[in-house]
Amino acid sequence: MLPKTLPTLDAQFVADCCDLAWRAMLTEVNLSPKPGLVDRFNCGSHKDMALEDFHRSAGAIRQWLPRFMESGANHAARPAPETLADLRRIGVGCEADMFRSTAGVNTHKGTIFSLGLLCAAIGRLYQQQQAISPELIGKTVAAICRGLTERELQNGNSQQTAGQRLYRQLGLTGARGEAEAGYPLVLELALPHFRTRLAAGSDPELALLDTLLVLMANNGDTNVASRGGADGLHWLQQHAKTLLRQGGVRHPADLSHLHEFNQQCIEHNLSPGGSADLLIVTWFLNRITHVKLPYESIKNPSWRISYVCFKR
Ligand SMILES: CC(C)(COP(=O)(O)OP(=O)(O)OC[C@H]1O[C@@H](n2cnc3c(N)ncnc32)[C@H](O[C@H]2O[C@H](COP(=O)(O)OP(=O)(O)OP(=O)(O)O)[C@@H](O)[C@H]2O)[C@@H]1O)[C@@H](O)C(=O)NCCC(=O)NCCS
Ligand SMILES: Nc1ncnc2[nH]cnc12
C-alpha cells in the first residue's frame, strides 16, 4: 500500500530544487550584455549595485528557499490563500538577509517573491505526489495568489510600494499580477520561445538573451514604469519589438545591438528588473523537470522494496 503522503520533503530533492533556483539567479545576472541591467560588462542603469551584490544576494536567498518549499508542503491540505500569509512571513526574513548581504541595496526583492512562490508550489505538488511540471507549478502559484491583486493593489493602503503606486497611476499589476495569472508571459511566451531556440541548436546564451528581448517587449514591468512612466515603458517595449522584428539575437554579431540598447537604457535611466526576474523564472522552469522526484521511483517495485526496507 503506497503511503498517502510522504512524511517530509526528501532532503536531496529540496537541495536540488534550491540549487537550481540559485543557479537561475546566477545565470541571469552573469548573462551579458543585458540592456539596462547589471551584468559582467557593467551595471546598466544602476548606480547603487554591481555584479558582486547579486552574487552575494543570490547566496543569501538560497538559504531561505527550503522554507518556502516546506511552507508549500505543510499547507498542501489547507486552502491555498492560507499559504501566502506564511510565505509573506518567510519573505520578510529573506528580504532582510538580502539587504544585509548587499548593504541595503534592493537586488532581488521581486525575485524573492517569484522564486518563493515557485518553491512553495513545488513543495505543495510534492506533498500531493503530483508531477512537477512548469504548467502545474504555474497553476499552483495562481491558486496560492488568488485575490492578491485585489487585496493588495485595488485596496492599497497609504504606505504605497512602487507596485501599488503604479497600479493606481497606470493600472500595472506587476509581480503580483503575473503570479496571480500563473506566469503566462513565461509559460505562453518566454519558455516556448527559449525551448524552440535551443531545439534549433542556438547557443544557450544567445537564446536566453533573445528570450529576454521577448519578455521586455511584452512585460508591463513596474521597474521600468517607476523610473520612466508610461512613455518610458512604451519606448522600451517598442525598441525590444523592433530588434526582434529585425531578427533578434541569433549570432554573436547581434550582441552589438544589445550594447547599443544598453547605452540608450542608461541615457533614459531605465532598468527592466521585472523582465530580469521573469528570465530567472523561465530558466528555472525550463530545468525543473530534470530534478529527480523520489516518488517517481515508488512505482518501480524494486525501489519500493528498498524504500520500505530502508525505513524499517
Ligand atoms: C509583491 C512584492 C513584489 C511587493 O513589491 P511591489 O509592491 O513594489 O511590487 P511590484 O512593483 O509589482 O514588484 C516589485 C518587484 O518585482 C519585480 N517586478 C516588477 N514588475 C514585474 C513583473 N511584471 N513581473 C514580475 N516581476 C516584476 C521587480 O523586481 C526586480 O527589480 C528590482 C531591482 O530594480 P530596481 O529598479 O533597482 O528596483 P528599486 O531599487 O525598487 O528602484 P530604484 O530605487 O533603484 O529606482 C528587484 O527587486 C528585482 O527583483 C520589482 O521591483 C513583494 O516583494 C512583497 O510584497 N514583498 C514583501 C515580503 C514578501 O511577501 N515576500 C515573499 C512572498 S513569496
Ligand atoms: N541583472 C539585474 N539588474 C538589475 N536588476 C535586476 N533584477 C534582477 N536581475 C537584475
Coordinates of C-alpha atoms and ligand atoms in Angstrom, one line a residue:
M1 CA 0.0 0.0 0.0
L2 CA 1.7 3.3 -1.1
P3 CA 2.0 6.0 1.6
K4 CA -0.9 8.5 1.2
T5 CA 1.5 11.4 1.6
L6 CA 5.3 11.5 2.0
P7 CA 6.2 12.2 5.7
T8 CA 8.5 15.0 4.8
L9 CA 10.1 16.6 1.8
D10 CA 13.1 14.5 0.6
A11 CA 16.2 16.4 1.6
Q12 CA 18.0 15.7 -1.7
F13 CA 15.0 16.9 -3.7
V14 CA 14.9 20.1 -1.7
A15 CA 18.6 20.7 -2.1
D16 CA 18.4 20.0 -5.9
C17 CA 15.5 22.4 -6.4
C18 CA 17.1 25.2 -4.3
D19 CA 20.4 24.8 -6.0
L20 CA 18.6 25.1 -9.4
A21 CA 16.9 28.3 -8.2
W22 CA 20.3 29.7 -7.1
R23 CA 21.9 28.8 -10.4
A24 CA 18.9 30.5 -12.2
M25 CA 19.8 33.8 -10.3
L26 CA 23.5 33.5 -11.2
T27 CA 22.8 32.6 -14.8
E28 CA 20.6 35.7 -15.2
V29 CA 23.0 38.2 -13.7
N30 CA 26.0 36.7 -15.5
L31 CA 24.3 36.8 -18.8
S32 CA 25.8 39.6 -20.9
P33 CA 25.1 42.1 -22.4
K34 CA 21.7 42.9 -21.0
P35 CA 20.0 46.3 -21.8
G36 CA 19.8 48.5 -18.7
L37 CA 20.6 45.6 -16.3
V38 CA 23.6 44.6 -14.2
D39 CA 25.8 42.1 -16.0
R40 CA 29.5 41.1 -16.4
F41 CA 30.3 44.2 -18.5
N42 CA 28.7 47.0 -16.5
C43 CA 25.9 48.0 -14.0
G44 CA 23.4 49.2 -16.7
S45 CA 21.1 51.9 -15.4
H46 CA 22.1 51.2 -11.7
K47 CA 24.4 53.4 -9.7
D48 CA 23.8 51.5 -6.4
M49 CA 24.5 47.9 -7.3
A50 CA 27.0 45.7 -9.1
L51 CA 27.6 42.1 -10.1
E52 CA 29.1 41.1 -6.8
D53 CA 26.0 42.4 -4.9
F54 CA 23.8 40.0 -7.0
H55 CA 26.2 37.1 -6.3
R56 CA 26.0 37.7 -2.6
S57 CA 22.3 38.3 -2.6
A58 CA 21.7 35.0 -4.5
G59 CA 23.7 33.1 -1.9
A60 CA 21.7 34.7 0.9
I61 CA 18.3 34.0 -0.7
R62 CA 19.4 30.3 -1.5
Q63 CA 19.4 29.6 2.3
W64 CA 15.7 30.6 2.6
L65 CA 14.3 28.7 -0.3
P66 CA 13.9 25.4 1.6
R67 CA 11.5 27.2 4.0
F68 CA 9.3 28.3 1.1
M69 CA 9.2 24.7 -0.1
E70 CA 8.3 23.4 3.4
S71 CA 5.6 26.0 3.7
G72 CA 4.0 24.9 0.5
A73 CA 4.2 21.2 1.6
N74 CA 2.9 22.0 5.1
H75 CA -0.1 23.9 3.7
A76 CA -0.8 21.3 0.9
A77 CA -4.0 20.2 2.6
R78 CA -5.0 23.8 3.5
P79 CA -6.9 26.3 1.3
A80 CA -4.2 27.9 -0.9
P81 CA -4.6 31.5 0.2
E82 CA -3.5 30.5 3.8
T83 CA -0.1 29.6 2.3
L84 CA 0.5 33.2 1.2
A85 CA 0.4 34.5 4.7
D86 CA 3.1 32.1 5.8
L87 CA 5.1 32.9 2.7
R88 CA 4.9 36.6 3.4
R89 CA 6.4 35.9 6.9
I90 CA 9.3 33.9 5.3
G91 CA 9.7 36.5 2.6
V92 CA 10.2 39.3 5.0
G93 CA 13.0 37.4 6.7
C94 CA 14.5 36.5 3.3
E95 CA 14.4 40.1 2.1
A96 CA 16.1 41.2 5.4
D97 CA 19.0 38.8 4.6
M98 CA 19.1 40.1 1.0
F99 CA 19.5 43.6 2.3
R100 CA 22.1 42.5 4.8
S101 CA 24.2 40.8 2.1
T102 CA 24.0 43.9 -0.2
A103 CA 24.5 46.7 2.4
G104 CA 20.9 47.8 1.9
V105 CA 20.5 47.6 -1.9
N106 CA 17.4 46.0 -3.5
T107 CA 18.8 43.4 -5.9
H108 CA 16.2 40.6 -5.8
K109 CA 13.1 41.8 -4.0
G110 CA 10.9 40.7 -6.9
T111 CA 13.0 37.6 -7.4
I112 CA 12.3 36.5 -3.8
F113 CA 8.6 37.0 -4.4
S114 CA 8.7 34.9 -7.6
L115 CA 11.1 32.2 -6.6
G116 CA 9.4 32.0 -3.1
L117 CA 6.1 31.2 -4.8
L118 CA 7.6 28.7 -7.3
C119 CA 9.3 26.8 -4.4
A120 CA 6.1 26.8 -2.4
A121 CA 4.2 25.5 -5.4
I122 CA 6.8 22.7 -5.8
G123 CA 6.5 21.8 -2.1
R124 CA 2.7 21.7 -2.4
L125 CA 2.8 19.5 -5.6
Y126 CA 5.4 17.2 -4.0
Q127 CA 3.3 16.7 -0.9
Q128 CA 0.4 15.8 -3.1
Q129 CA 2.7 13.5 -5.1
Q130 CA 1.8 15.2 -8.3
A131 CA 4.0 15.7 -11.3
I132 CA 6.4 18.7 -11.1
S133 CA 5.8 20.5 -14.5
P134 CA 6.1 24.2 -15.4
E135 CA 2.3 24.2 -16.2
L136 CA 1.3 22.6 -12.9
I137 CA 3.7 24.9 -11.0
G138 CA 2.1 27.9 -12.7
K139 CA -1.4 26.7 -11.9
T140 CA -0.5 26.2 -8.2
V141 CA 1.1 29.6 -7.9
A142 CA -2.1 31.1 -9.4
A143 CA -4.2 29.2 -6.8
I144 CA -1.9 30.4 -3.9
C145 CA -2.1 34.1 -5.2
R146 CA -5.9 34.1 -5.9
G147 CA -7.3 37.5 -5.0
L148 CA -3.8 39.0 -4.3
T149 CA -4.1 41.9 -6.7
E150 CA -7.5 42.9 -5.5
R151 CA -6.4 42.7 -1.9
E152 CA -3.1 44.5 -2.2
L153 CA -3.5 46.7 -5.3
Q154 CA -7.1 47.7 -5.5
N155 CA -7.3 48.3 -1.8
G156 CA -3.8 49.8 -1.4
N157 CA -3.0 51.4 1.9
S158 CA -1.3 54.7 2.4
Q159 CA 2.2 53.1 2.7
Q160 CA 2.3 52.6 -1.1
T161 CA 5.0 50.5 -2.6
A162 CA 6.2 51.2 -6.2
G163 CA 3.9 48.4 -7.3
Q164 CA 0.8 49.8 -5.5
R165 CA 1.5 53.4 -6.7
L166 CA 1.9 52.2 -10.4
Y167 CA -1.3 50.2 -10.2
R168 CA -3.2 53.4 -9.2
Q169 CA -1.4 55.5 -11.8
L170 CA -1.1 53.2 -14.8
G171 CA -3.1 50.1 -13.9
L172 CA 0.0 47.9 -13.9
T173 CA -0.3 44.8 -11.7
G174 CA 3.4 44.0 -11.8
A175 CA 4.8 41.0 -10.0
R176 CA 1.6 40.2 -8.2
G177 CA -0.5 40.2 -11.4
E178 CA 1.9 37.9 -13.2
A179 CA 1.9 35.5 -10.3
E180 CA -1.8 35.5 -9.8
A181 CA -2.3 34.8 -13.5
G182 CA 0.1 31.8 -13.2
Y183 CA 3.1 33.3 -15.1
P184 CA 1.5 33.5 -18.6
L185 CA 4.4 35.6 -20.0
V186 CA 6.7 32.8 -19.1
L187 CA 4.6 29.7 -19.8
E188 CA 2.9 31.0 -23.1
L189 CA 5.7 33.2 -24.5
A190 CA 9.2 33.1 -23.0
L191 CA 9.6 29.4 -22.2
P192 CA 8.3 28.1 -25.6
H193 CA 10.5 30.7 -27.3
F194 CA 13.6 29.7 -25.3
R195 CA 12.9 25.9 -25.9
T196 CA 12.3 26.5 -29.6
R197 CA 15.6 28.3 -30.0
L198 CA 17.5 25.6 -28.0
A199 CA 15.9 22.8 -30.1
A200 CA 17.1 24.7 -33.3
G201 CA 20.6 24.4 -32.0
S202 CA 21.0 28.0 -30.8
D203 CA 23.8 28.9 -28.4
P204 CA 22.1 28.8 -25.0
E205 CA 23.3 32.3 -24.0
L206 CA 22.2 33.9 -27.3
A207 CA 18.8 32.1 -26.9
L208 CA 18.5 33.4 -23.4
L209 CA 19.3 37.0 -24.5
D210 CA 16.7 36.7 -27.3
T211 CA 14.2 35.5 -24.7
L212 CA 14.9 38.5 -22.5
L213 CA 14.0 40.7 -25.5
V214 CA 10.7 38.8 -25.8
L215 CA 10.0 39.5 -22.2
M216 CA 11.0 43.2 -22.4
A217 CA 8.7 43.6 -25.5
N218 CA 5.7 42.2 -23.7
N219 CA 6.1 42.8 -19.9
G220 CA 4.3 45.6 -18.0
D221 CA 7.5 46.0 -16.0
T222 CA 6.9 48.2 -13.0
N223 CA 10.6 48.8 -12.6
V224 CA 10.7 50.5 -16.0
A225 CA 7.5 52.4 -15.3
S226 CA 8.6 53.5 -11.8
R227 CA 11.6 55.3 -13.5
G228 CA 10.3 56.3 -16.9
G229 CA 6.5 56.3 -16.5
A230 CA 4.2 55.0 -19.3
D231 CA 6.3 56.7 -22.0
G232 CA 9.4 55.0 -20.8
L233 CA 7.8 51.6 -20.7
H234 CA 6.3 52.1 -24.2
W235 CA 9.7 53.2 -25.6
L236 CA 11.5 50.1 -24.1
Q237 CA 8.8 47.7 -25.3
Q238 CA 8.8 49.1 -28.8
H239 CA 12.7 49.0 -29.0
A240 CA 12.7 45.4 -28.0
K241 CA 10.0 44.6 -30.5
T242 CA 12.0 46.4 -33.3
L243 CA 15.1 44.3 -32.5
L244 CA 13.0 41.1 -32.6
R245 CA 11.5 42.1 -35.9
Q246 CA 15.0 42.6 -37.3
G247 CA 16.0 39.0 -36.3
G248 CA 16.7 39.4 -32.6
V249 CA 19.9 37.8 -31.1
R250 CA 20.9 34.9 -33.3
H251 CA 24.6 35.4 -33.9
P252 CA 27.4 36.9 -31.8
A253 CA 27.4 39.9 -34.2
D254 CA 23.9 40.7 -32.9
L255 CA 25.3 41.5 -29.5
S256 CA 26.2 44.9 -30.8
H257 CA 22.5 45.8 -30.9
L258 CA 22.2 44.9 -27.2
H259 CA 25.2 47.0 -26.3
E260 CA 23.6 49.9 -28.1
F261 CA 20.2 49.2 -26.4
N262 CA 22.0 49.2 -23.1
Q263 CA 23.5 52.6 -23.7
Q264 CA 20.1 54.0 -24.6
C265 CA 18.6 52.5 -21.5
I266 CA 21.3 54.2 -19.4
E267 CA 20.6 57.5 -21.1
H268 CA 16.8 57.0 -20.4
N269 CA 17.7 55.7 -16.8
L270 CA 15.5 52.6 -17.5
S271 CA 16.1 49.1 -16.0
P272 CA 13.8 46.1 -16.9
G273 CA 14.3 44.5 -13.5
G274 CA 10.9 42.8 -13.7
S275 CA 11.8 41.1 -17.0
A276 CA 15.1 40.0 -15.5
D277 CA 13.1 38.3 -12.8
L278 CA 10.9 36.6 -15.3
L279 CA 14.0 35.4 -17.1
I280 CA 15.1 33.8 -13.9
V281 CA 11.7 32.1 -13.7
T282 CA 12.0 31.0 -17.3
W283 CA 15.4 29.4 -16.9
F284 CA 14.3 27.7 -13.7
L285 CA 11.1 26.2 -15.1
N286 CA 13.0 25.0 -18.2
R287 CA 15.3 22.9 -15.9
I288 CA 12.9 21.9 -13.1
T289 CA 11.6 18.8 -15.0
H290 CA 15.2 17.4 -14.8
V291 CA 15.1 17.3 -11.0
K292 CA 14.6 13.7 -9.8
L293 CA 11.4 13.1 -7.9
P294 CA 11.7 10.4 -5.2
Y295 CA 8.1 9.3 -5.7
E296 CA 8.6 8.7 -9.4
S297 CA 10.5 5.6 -8.3
I298 CA 7.8 4.4 -5.9
K299 CA 6.1 2.9 -9.0
N300 CA 9.2 0.9 -9.5
P301 CA 8.7 -2.2 -7.2
S302 CA 12.5 -2.8 -6.7
W303 CA 12.8 0.8 -5.4
R304 CA 9.7 0.4 -3.3
I305 CA 11.1 -2.7 -1.5
S306 CA 14.4 -0.9 -0.8
Y307 CA 12.4 2.1 0.4
V308 CA 10.3 0.0 2.8
C309 CA 13.4 -1.9 4.0
F310 CA 15.3 1.3 4.5
K311 CA 12.5 2.9 6.5
R312 CA 12.3 -0.1 9.0
Ligands
LIG1 C1 4.7 41.7 -4.0 C2 6.0 42.3 -3.9 C3 6.8 42.2 -5.2 C4 5.8 43.8 -3.5 O1 6.6 44.8 -4.2 P1 5.9 46.0 -5.0 O2 4.7 46.4 -4.4 O3 7.0 47.0 -5.3 O4 5.5 45.2 -6.3 P2 6.0 45.4 -7.9 O5 6.4 46.8 -8.2 O6 4.9 44.8 -8.7 O7 7.2 44.4 -8.0 C5 8.3 44.6 -7.1 C6 9.5 44.0 -7.8 O8 9.1 42.8 -8.6 C7 9.8 42.9 -9.9 N1 8.8 43.1 -11.0 C8 8.4 44.3 -11.5 N2 7.5 44.1 -12.5 C9 7.3 42.8 -12.6 C10 6.5 41.9 -13.5 N3 5.7 42.5 -14.4 N4 6.6 40.6 -13.4 C11 7.5 40.1 -12.4 N5 8.3 40.8 -11.6 C12 8.2 42.1 -11.7 C13 10.8 44.0 -9.8 O9 11.9 43.4 -9.0 C14 13.2 43.4 -9.7 O10 13.7 44.8 -9.8 C15 14.3 45.2 -8.6 C16 15.6 45.9 -8.9 O11 15.3 47.0 -9.8 P3 15.4 48.5 -9.2 O12 14.9 49.4 -10.3 O13 16.8 48.7 -8.7 O14 14.3 48.5 -8.0 P4 14.3 49.6 -6.9 O15 15.5 49.6 -6.1 O16 13.0 49.4 -6.2 O17 14.1 51.0 -7.7 P5 15.2 52.2 -7.8 O18 15.1 53.0 -6.5 O19 16.6 51.6 -7.9 O20 14.8 53.0 -8.9 C17 14.5 43.9 -7.8 O21 13.6 43.9 -6.7 C18 14.2 42.9 -8.8 O22 13.8 41.7 -8.2 C19 10.1 44.9 -8.8 O23 10.9 45.8 -8.2 C20 6.8 41.6 -2.8 O24 8.2 41.9 -2.9 C21 6.3 41.8 -1.4 O25 5.2 42.0 -1.1 N6 7.3 41.6 -0.5 C22 7.0 41.5 0.9 C23 7.5 40.2 1.6 C24 7.0 39.0 0.8 O26 5.9 38.7 0.8 N7 7.9 38.2 0.1 C25 7.8 36.9 -0.5 C26 6.5 36.4 -0.8 S1 6.5 34.8 -1.6
LIG2 N1 20.6 41.8 -13.6 C1 19.8 42.7 -13.0 N2 20.0 44.0 -13.0 C2 19.1 44.8 -12.4 N3 18.0 44.4 -11.7 C3 17.8 43.1 -11.7 N4 16.8 42.4 -11.1 C4 17.0 41.1 -11.3 N5 18.2 40.9 -12.0 C5 18.6 42.2 -12.3

